[in-house]
Tab-separated table of C-alpha atoms in Angstrom:
chain	number	residue	atom	x	y	z
A	1	UNK	CA	-0.009	-0.090	-0.110
A	2	UNK	CA	1.605	3.356	-0.978
A	3	UNK	CA	0.959	6.882	0.476
A	4	UNK	CA	-2.014	7.709	-1.849
A	5	UNK	CA	-3.933	4.534	-1.477
A	6	UNK	CA	-3.519	4.992	2.544
A	7	UNK	CA	-4.824	8.537	2.517
A	8	UNK	CA	-7.646	7.127	0.254
A	9	UNK	CA	-8.590	4.480	3.015
A	10	UNK	CA	-8.438	6.915	5.854
A	11	UNK	CA	-11.528	8.578	4.180
A	12	UNK	CA	-13.186	5.627	3.012
A	13	UNK	CA	-12.400	2.826	5.677
A	14	UNK	CA	-14.083	3.183	9.048
A	15	UNK	CA	-11.884	1.226	10.870
A	16	UNK	CA	-8.495	2.703	9.570
A	17	UNK	CA	-9.955	6.232	10.099
A	18	UNK	CA	-10.984	5.428	13.429
A	19	UNK	CA	-7.699	4.107	14.567
A	20	UNK	CA	-5.530	6.919	12.784
A	21	UNK	CA	-7.736	9.650	14.575
A	22	UNK	CA	-7.587	8.029	17.782
A	23	UNK	CA	-3.656	7.450	17.467
A	24	UNK	CA	-3.165	11.158	16.356
A	25	UNK	CA	-5.255	12.372	19.031
A	26	UNK	CA	-3.768	10.035	21.551
A	27	UNK	CA	-0.007	11.040	20.530
A	28	UNK	CA	-0.942	14.858	20.958
A	29	UNK	CA	-2.451	14.849	24.289
A	30	UNK	CA	0.476	12.477	25.685
A	31	UNK	CA	2.945	14.855	23.996
A	32	UNK	CA	1.341	17.977	25.503
A	33	UNK	CA	1.129	16.551	29.114
A	34	UNK	CA	4.193	14.467	28.902
A	35	UNK	CA	6.234	17.735	28.331
A	36	UNK	CA	5.337	18.372	32.087
A	37	UNK	CA	6.502	15.041	33.186
A	38	UNK	CA	9.931	15.372	31.436
A	39	UNK	CA	10.389	18.803	32.901
A	40	UNK	CA	9.521	17.980	36.377
A	41	UNK	CA	11.802	14.892	35.962
A	42	UNK	CA	9.201	12.519	36.527
A	43	UNK	CA	9.874	10.359	33.456
A	44	UNK	CA	9.013	7.145	35.240
A	45	UNK	CA	5.763	8.470	36.517
A	46	UNK	CA	4.187	7.334	33.144
A	47	UNK	CA	5.622	3.739	33.524
A	48	UNK	CA	4.544	3.538	37.347
A	49	UNK	CA	0.884	4.942	36.348
A	50	UNK	CA	0.632	2.650	33.346
A	51	UNK	CA	1.487	-0.597	35.390
A	52	UNK	CA	-0.331	0.537	38.403
A	53	UNK	CA	-3.441	0.515	36.170
A	54	UNK	CA	-3.343	-3.040	35.474
A	55	UNK	CA	-5.142	-4.174	38.688
A	56	UNK	CA	-7.896	-1.833	38.248
A	57	UNK	CA	-8.712	-3.405	34.910
A	58	UNK	CA	-8.759	-6.828	36.282
A	59	UNK	CA	-10.792	-5.900	39.238
A	60	UNK	CA	-13.279	-4.175	36.893
A	61	UNK	CA	-13.617	-7.478	35.020
A	62	UNK	CA	-14.104	-9.460	38.093
A	63	UNK	CA	-16.954	-7.167	39.152
A	64	UNK	CA	-18.897	-7.020	35.908
A	65	UNK	CA	-17.901	-10.359	34.731
A	66	UNK	CA	-17.871	-9.480	30.844
A	67	UNK	CA	-15.877	-7.162	28.696
A	68	UNK	CA	-16.707	-3.420	28.750
A	69	UNK	CA	-14.039	-0.881	27.772
A	70	UNK	CA	-15.716	2.259	29.622
A	71	UNK	CA	-15.738	0.185	33.180
A	72	UNK	CA	-12.250	-1.136	32.334
A	73	UNK	CA	-11.006	2.466	31.898
A	74	UNK	CA	-12.709	3.383	34.905
A	75	UNK	CA	-11.279	0.707	36.953
A	76	UNK	CA	-7.621	1.629	35.348
A	77	UNK	CA	-8.189	5.295	36.446
A	78	UNK	CA	-9.064	4.553	39.908
A	79	UNK	CA	-6.406	2.077	40.304
A	80	UNK	CA	-3.741	4.475	38.566
A	81	UNK	CA	-4.836	7.482	40.759
A	82	UNK	CA	-4.446	5.271	43.936
A	83	UNK	CA	-0.924	4.418	42.617
A	84	UNK	CA	-0.072	7.863	42.047
A	85	UNK	CA	-1.109	9.001	45.287
A	86	UNK	CA	0.494	6.189	47.135
A	87	UNK	CA	3.717	7.480	45.456
A	88	UNK	CA	3.396	10.804	46.683
A	89	UNK	CA	2.477	9.828	50.063
A	90	UNK	CA	5.886	7.604	50.135
A	91	UNK	CA	7.906	10.501	49.004
A	92	UNK	CA	6.344	12.994	51.471
A	93	UNK	CA	6.302	10.852	54.329
A	94	UNK	CA	9.341	8.885	54.151
A	95	UNK	CA	13.017	9.429	53.407
A	96	UNK	CA	12.860	7.353	50.215
A	97	UNK	CA	13.626	9.309	46.933
A	98	UNK	CA	11.018	9.520	44.165
A	99	UNK	CA	12.805	6.981	41.801
A	100	UNK	CA	12.469	4.545	44.788
A	101	UNK	CA	8.789	5.247	45.375
A	102	UNK	CA	7.932	4.857	41.527
A	103	UNK	CA	9.819	1.597	41.205
A	104	UNK	CA	8.101	0.196	44.394
A	105	UNK	CA	4.524	1.128	43.154
A	106	UNK	CA	5.208	-0.160	39.966
A	107	UNK	CA	6.383	-3.417	40.774
A	108	UNK	CA	3.712	-4.142	43.413
A	109	UNK	CA	0.720	-2.939	41.452
A	110	UNK	CA	1.914	-4.687	38.125
A	111	UNK	CA	2.764	-7.872	40.129
A	112	UNK	CA	-0.830	-7.752	41.648
A	113	UNK	CA	-2.265	-7.008	38.493
A	114	UNK	CA	-0.668	-10.198	36.682
A	115	UNK	CA	-1.673	-12.291	39.761
A	116	UNK	CA	-5.412	-11.416	38.985
A	117	UNK	CA	-4.727	-12.038	35.142
A	118	UNK	CA	-3.564	-15.539	36.143
A	119	UNK	CA	-6.652	-15.749	38.304
A	120	UNK	CA	-9.192	-14.828	35.780
A	121	UNK	CA	-7.577	-16.913	32.982
A	122	UNK	CA	-8.864	-19.939	35.243
A	123	UNK	CA	-12.354	-19.001	35.041
A	124	UNK	CA	-14.899	-20.109	32.603
A	125	UNK	CA	-15.619	-16.684	31.168
A	126	UNK	CA	-11.866	-15.609	30.847
A	127	UNK	CA	-12.106	-15.517	27.004
A	128	UNK	CA	-14.534	-12.823	27.236
A	129	UNK	CA	-12.080	-10.560	29.099
A	130	UNK	CA	-9.745	-9.725	26.409
A	131	UNK	CA	-7.549	-8.368	28.850
A	132	UNK	CA	-4.295	-9.217	26.870
A	133	UNK	CA	-4.767	-6.294	24.701
A	134	UNK	CA	-4.497	-3.919	27.367
A	135	UNK	CA	-0.719	-5.582	27.990
A	136	UNK	CA	0.637	-4.615	24.656
A	137	UNK	CA	-2.173	-2.656	23.056
A	138	UNK	CA	-4.676	-3.502	20.244
A	139	UNK	CA	-5.271	-0.351	18.336
A	140	UNK	CA	-7.705	-2.349	16.172
A	141	UNK	CA	-10.310	-2.538	18.995
A	142	UNK	CA	-10.824	1.293	18.913
A	143	UNK	CA	-14.182	2.729	18.485
A	144	UNK	CA	-15.763	5.864	17.428
A	145	UNK	CA	-16.977	6.466	20.769
A	146	UNK	CA	-13.110	5.932	22.175
A	147	UNK	CA	-12.125	8.602	19.875
A	148	UNK	CA	-14.670	11.087	20.889
A	149	UNK	CA	-13.784	10.248	24.351
A	150	UNK	CA	-9.973	11.156	23.649
A	151	UNK	CA	-10.980	14.109	21.804
A	152	UNK	CA	-12.995	15.558	24.703
A	153	UNK	CA	-10.219	14.780	27.249
A	154	UNK	CA	-7.939	16.364	25.060
A	155	UNK	CA	-9.963	19.748	24.506
A	156	UNK	CA	-10.341	19.611	28.344
A	157	UNK	CA	-6.716	19.307	29.033
A	158	UNK	CA	-5.808	21.979	26.600
A	159	UNK	CA	-8.503	24.278	28.403
A	160	UNK	CA	-7.179	23.550	31.716
A	161	UNK	CA	-3.606	24.314	30.526
A	162	UNK	CA	-4.490	27.614	29.136
A	163	UNK	CA	-6.407	28.556	32.326
A	164	UNK	CA	-3.556	27.547	34.599
A	165	UNK	CA	-0.576	28.247	32.406
A	166	UNK	CA	0.960	30.857	34.535
A	167	UNK	CA	0.751	28.893	37.645
A	168	UNK	CA	1.869	25.512	35.985
A	169	UNK	CA	4.859	27.153	34.240
A	170	UNK	CA	6.038	28.780	37.594
A	171	UNK	CA	5.338	25.401	39.427
A	172	UNK	CA	7.844	23.811	36.818
A	173	UNK	CA	10.661	26.108	37.333
A	174	UNK	CA	10.443	27.577	40.660
A	175	UNK	CA	8.112	25.599	43.344
A	176	UNK	CA	9.467	28.027	45.989
A	177	UNK	CA	8.548	31.177	44.431
A	178	UNK	CA	4.997	29.946	43.307
A	179	UNK	CA	4.566	29.151	46.792
A	180	UNK	CA	5.445	32.580	48.082
A	181	UNK	CA	3.226	34.205	45.349
A	182	UNK	CA	0.361	32.499	47.304
A	183	UNK	CA	-0.590	29.780	44.809
A	184	UNK	CA	-1.711	26.542	46.091
A	185	UNK	CA	1.162	24.064	44.723
A	186	UNK	CA	-0.469	20.998	46.182
A	187	UNK	CA	-3.718	21.701	44.029
A	188	UNK	CA	-1.524	22.448	41.043
A	189	UNK	CA	0.495	19.168	41.469
A	190	UNK	CA	-2.610	17.198	41.907
A	191	UNK	CA	-4.128	18.752	38.737
A	192	UNK	CA	-1.340	18.304	36.315
A	193	UNK	CA	-0.473	14.732	37.830
A	194	UNK	CA	-4.215	13.649	37.259
A	195	UNK	CA	-4.578	14.800	33.616
A	196	UNK	CA	-1.366	12.788	33.082
A	197	UNK	CA	-2.896	9.855	34.422
A	198	UNK	CA	-6.071	10.249	32.580
A	199	UNK	CA	-3.876	10.482	29.388
A	200	UNK	CA	-1.975	7.306	30.148
A	201	UNK	CA	-5.305	5.590	30.983
A	202	UNK	CA	-6.719	6.562	27.479
A	203	UNK	CA	-3.696	5.112	25.895
A	204	UNK	CA	-3.729	1.708	27.429
A	205	UNK	CA	-6.026	0.122	24.834
A	206	UNK	CA	-4.196	1.559	21.983
A	207	UNK	CA	-0.399	1.236	22.914
A	208	UNK	CA	-0.696	-1.121	26.157
A	209	UNK	CA	0.722	-1.292	29.781
A	210	UNK	CA	4.293	-1.903	28.723
A	211	UNK	CA	4.706	0.577	26.173
A	212	UNK	CA	2.487	3.567	27.507
A	213	UNK	CA	5.316	5.375	29.167
A	214	UNK	CA	7.223	5.587	26.000
A	215	UNK	CA	4.342	7.201	24.265
A	216	UNK	CA	4.342	9.770	27.064
A	217	UNK	CA	7.898	10.536	27.128
A	218	UNK	CA	9.475	10.314	23.668
A	219	UNK	CA	7.573	13.230	21.812
A	220	UNK	CA	8.256	15.397	24.612
A	221	UNK	CA	12.091	14.376	24.746
A	222	UNK	CA	12.031	15.057	20.956
A	223	UNK	CA	10.429	18.458	21.307
A	224	UNK	CA	13.090	19.410	24.196
A	225	UNK	CA	15.699	19.338	21.896
A	226	UNK	CA	14.500	21.980	19.425
A	227	UNK	CA	13.686	24.829	21.858
A	228	UNK	CA	13.858	26.053	25.558
A	229	UNK	CA	10.576	27.916	25.398
A	230	UNK	CA	7.694	25.949	27.223
A	231	UNK	CA	4.851	26.997	24.865
A	232	UNK	CA	6.797	26.049	21.807
A	233	UNK	CA	8.092	22.824	23.495
A	234	UNK	CA	4.418	21.889	24.285
A	235	UNK	CA	3.194	22.524	20.730
A	236	UNK	CA	6.036	20.533	19.076
A	237	UNK	CA	5.421	17.685	21.581
A	238	UNK	CA	1.761	17.462	20.573
A	239	UNK	CA	2.827	17.735	16.711
A	240	UNK	CA	5.601	14.850	17.275
A	241	UNK	CA	3.187	12.653	19.279
A	242	UNK	CA	0.316	13.138	16.746
A	243	UNK	CA	2.917	12.251	13.839
A	244	UNK	CA	4.046	9.387	15.566
A	245	UNK	CA	0.364	8.100	16.121
A	246	UNK	CA	-0.344	8.652	12.174
A	247	UNK	CA	3.069	7.322	10.920
A	248	UNK	CA	2.759	4.197	13.396
A	249	UNK	CA	-0.736	3.366	11.956
A	250	UNK	CA	0.187	3.957	8.308
A	251	UNK	CA	3.153	1.485	8.682
A	252	UNK	CA	1.208	-0.937	10.580
A	253	UNK	CA	-1.563	-0.812	8.008
A	254	UNK	CA	0.595	-1.178	5.296
A	255	UNK	CA	2.215	-4.387	6.290
A	256	UNK	CA	0.474	-7.585	7.610
A	257	UNK	CA	1.338	-9.086	11.306
A	258	UNK	CA	2.544	-5.684	12.537
A	259	UNK	CA	1.175	-4.609	15.919
A	260	UNK	CA	-0.045	-0.852	15.616
A	261	UNK	CA	1.176	0.125	19.363
A	262	UNK	CA	4.787	-1.112	19.203
A	263	UNK	CA	5.317	0.538	15.406
A	264	UNK	CA	3.936	3.911	17.067
A	265	UNK	CA	6.326	3.645	19.871
A	266	UNK	CA	9.192	2.913	17.298
A	267	UNK	CA	8.244	5.945	15.194
A	268	UNK	CA	8.173	8.109	18.147
A	269	UNK	CA	11.694	6.633	18.857
A	270	UNK	CA	12.766	7.437	15.315
A	271	UNK	CA	11.725	11.167	15.896
A	272	UNK	CA	13.498	11.293	19.375
A	273	UNK	CA	16.515	9.920	17.586
A	274	UNK	CA	16.638	12.487	14.737
A	275	UNK	CA	16.062	15.279	17.157
A	276	UNK	CA	18.949	14.129	19.156
A	277	UNK	CA	21.345	14.279	15.805
A	278	UNK	CA	19.884	17.191	13.923
A	279	UNK	CA	18.259	19.709	16.455
A	280	UNK	CA	20.370	22.937	15.849
A	281	UNK	CA	20.988	23.937	19.428
A	282	UNK	CA	21.359	20.530	21.254
A	283	UNK	CA	21.720	18.042	18.330
A	284	UNK	CA	24.962	15.961	18.419
A	285	UNK	CA	25.727	16.665	14.862
A	286	UNK	CA	25.585	20.701	15.422
A	287	UNK	CA	27.343	20.278	18.608
A	288	UNK	CA	30.240	18.446	17.013
A	289	UNK	CA	30.506	21.138	14.221
A	290	UNK	CA	30.358	23.980	16.885
A	291	UNK	CA	33.152	21.800	18.849
A	292	UNK	CA	35.364	21.423	15.600
A	293	UNK	CA	34.793	25.091	14.728
A	294	UNK	CA	35.787	26.232	18.303
A	295	UNK	CA	38.885	24.166	18.146
A	296	UNK	CA	39.815	25.429	14.687
A	297	UNK	CA	39.416	28.859	16.035
A	298	UNK	CA	41.607	28.396	18.859
A	299	UNK	CA	44.221	26.764	16.649
A	300	UNK	CA	44.252	29.935	14.728
A	301	UNK	CA	44.454	32.164	17.738
A	302	UNK	CA	47.419	30.003	19.115
A	303	UNK	CA	49.287	30.030	15.730
A	304	UNK	CA	48.473	33.830	15.300
A	305	UNK	CA	49.727	34.609	18.730
A	306	UNK	CA	52.877	32.823	18.211
A	307	UNK	CA	53.547	34.893	15.093
A	308	UNK	CA	52.817	38.203	16.991
A	309	UNK	CA	55.338	37.402	19.900
A	310	UNK	CA	57.858	36.721	17.105
A	311	UNK	CA	56.887	39.621	15.036
A	312	UNK	CA	56.648	42.198	17.852
A	313	UNK	CA	60.558	41.557	18.563
A	314	UNK	CA	61.420	42.784	15.355
A	315	UNK	CA	60.979	46.413	14.107
A	316	UNK	CA	59.872	45.275	10.605
A	317	UNK	CA	56.820	42.965	11.121
A	318	UNK	CA	56.933	41.924	7.284
A	319	UNK	CA	60.553	40.313	8.230
A	320	UNK	CA	60.207	36.891	6.555
A	321	UNK	CA	60.968	33.997	9.121
A	322	UNK	CA	62.044	30.298	7.992
A	323	UNK	CA	59.226	27.780	7.885
A	324	UNK	CA	61.336	25.484	10.485
A	325	UNK	CA	60.703	28.076	13.191
A	326	UNK	CA	57.039	27.365	13.051
A	327	UNK	CA	57.539	23.611	13.010
A	328	UNK	CA	58.970	24.113	16.870
A	329	UNK	CA	55.573	25.289	17.731
A	330	UNK	CA	53.350	22.177	18.633
A	331	UNK	CA	50.008	24.271	17.707
A	332	UNK	CA	51.145	25.051	14.306
A	333	UNK	CA	49.739	23.053	11.404
A	334	UNK	CA	50.014	24.108	7.571
A	335	UNK	CA	46.178	24.223	7.553
A	336	UNK	CA	46.087	26.920	10.019
A	337	UNK	CA	48.601	29.017	8.289
A	338	UNK	CA	46.788	28.776	4.977
A	339	UNK	CA	43.354	29.599	6.824
A	340	UNK	CA	45.504	32.717	8.208
A	341	UNK	CA	46.784	33.536	4.704
A	342	UNK	CA	43.249	33.640	3.619
A	343	UNK	CA	42.057	35.896	6.116
A	344	UNK	CA	44.891	38.195	4.823
A	345	UNK	CA	46.738	37.752	8.279
A	346	UNK	CA	49.886	36.222	6.899
A	347	UNK	CA	51.643	36.148	3.579
A	348	UNK	CA	53.466	33.090	2.397
A	349	UNK	CA	55.954	32.987	-0.194
A	350	UNK	CA	57.733	29.704	-0.982
A	351	UNK	CA	58.817	28.581	2.657
A	352	UNK	CA	58.924	31.905	4.057
A	353	UNK	CA	56.130	33.799	5.681
A	354	UNK	CA	55.565	37.242	6.943
A	355	UNK	CA	52.597	38.814	8.828
A	356	UNK	CA	50.391	41.526	7.285
A	357	UNK	CA	49.442	44.827	9.024
A	358	UNK	CA	46.098	43.522	9.616
A	359	UNK	CA	47.252	40.242	11.053
A	360	UNK	CA	49.648	42.046	13.386
A	361	UNK	CA	46.644	44.362	14.591
A	362	UNK	CA	44.294	41.476	14.970
A	363	UNK	CA	46.969	39.346	16.853
A	364	UNK	CA	47.759	42.563	19.069
A	365	UNK	CA	43.995	42.966	19.957
A	366	UNK	CA	43.652	39.272	20.731
A	367	UNK	CA	46.833	39.214	22.971
A	368	UNK	CA	45.678	42.628	24.982
A	369	UNK	CA	42.233	41.028	25.552
A	370	UNK	CA	43.752	37.783	26.973
A	371	UNK	CA	45.920	39.776	29.199
A	372	UNK	CA	43.245	41.746	30.499
A	373	UNK	CA	41.161	38.563	30.976
A	374	UNK	CA	44.095	36.915	32.957
A	375	UNK	CA	44.432	39.914	35.157
A	376	UNK	CA	40.781	40.107	35.933
């Protein structure tokens, strides 16, 4: 299936259209809210919440005895919120660090959830549960009602972010200052954490318990590489998340036996890798380019400084010196000398070189600047 055929199917095929819209909306809300988790250094929170939701899904099935996605999500939400507030309680009431609390709740809740799943598998109506889809995700089970629910939650989340933007921004970067201004930091913390939990619960059916944390963090991590502005980061994270959902769905639909959830996560991972390498401010490629440029500039300055120290001891600064003198200088390279000649700082004739008036003046200014910095 090529791109044109896929686009046509999106508008004509109900199932593909529903999955594409659902994954795009899910990616957008996860990217938007995941930005706050990343900046608050709560990267493991998504993993803990998604795993903590598993017992709630299992208990919901044990109560109603049949498959009902809405009830399952409600059970997952309650279980996820309980796990989240237990994490907060452990951090606030004990001397344990946040990573320890997150790992503890993740393991305990997931272990309890797996125990319940084992128990459910032995029941006569176990085949009605379909709970395995919540472990690894099954986007094909998305219904139009699920997409509408995601869209409504995304709209509400966006409204809340706009209403409390100033307060949440302050909370992210200076909690103490936020408190001194009279804002209720506990309420703000609970507010943003609750919406993160809701976003994670919405994605369990599509991506699954195991991979949901990647869906929350990957778009935000990619967006962080491109900007230092919070509002731009949130927008970019939402775009990256939506793009991951659409690309992952397209690849999955174009090939047989490819699960949509894992492919979406891999698409998000590709965006993260691309951002890590090619972003202008933090990317590895441009960082290496800047490093090489700075090293080259330092080499030129060292070479020019050496020439200046020789030239200033002579009355005539254009007096030629044999190239072997420069060979005694460890920082000298022929490339540096050629670059200085290109800048019209040095003149080279055969094996002889001489400084120009421009080169001598620049070297003098550089020498005076370094001398001033050392004195300070």
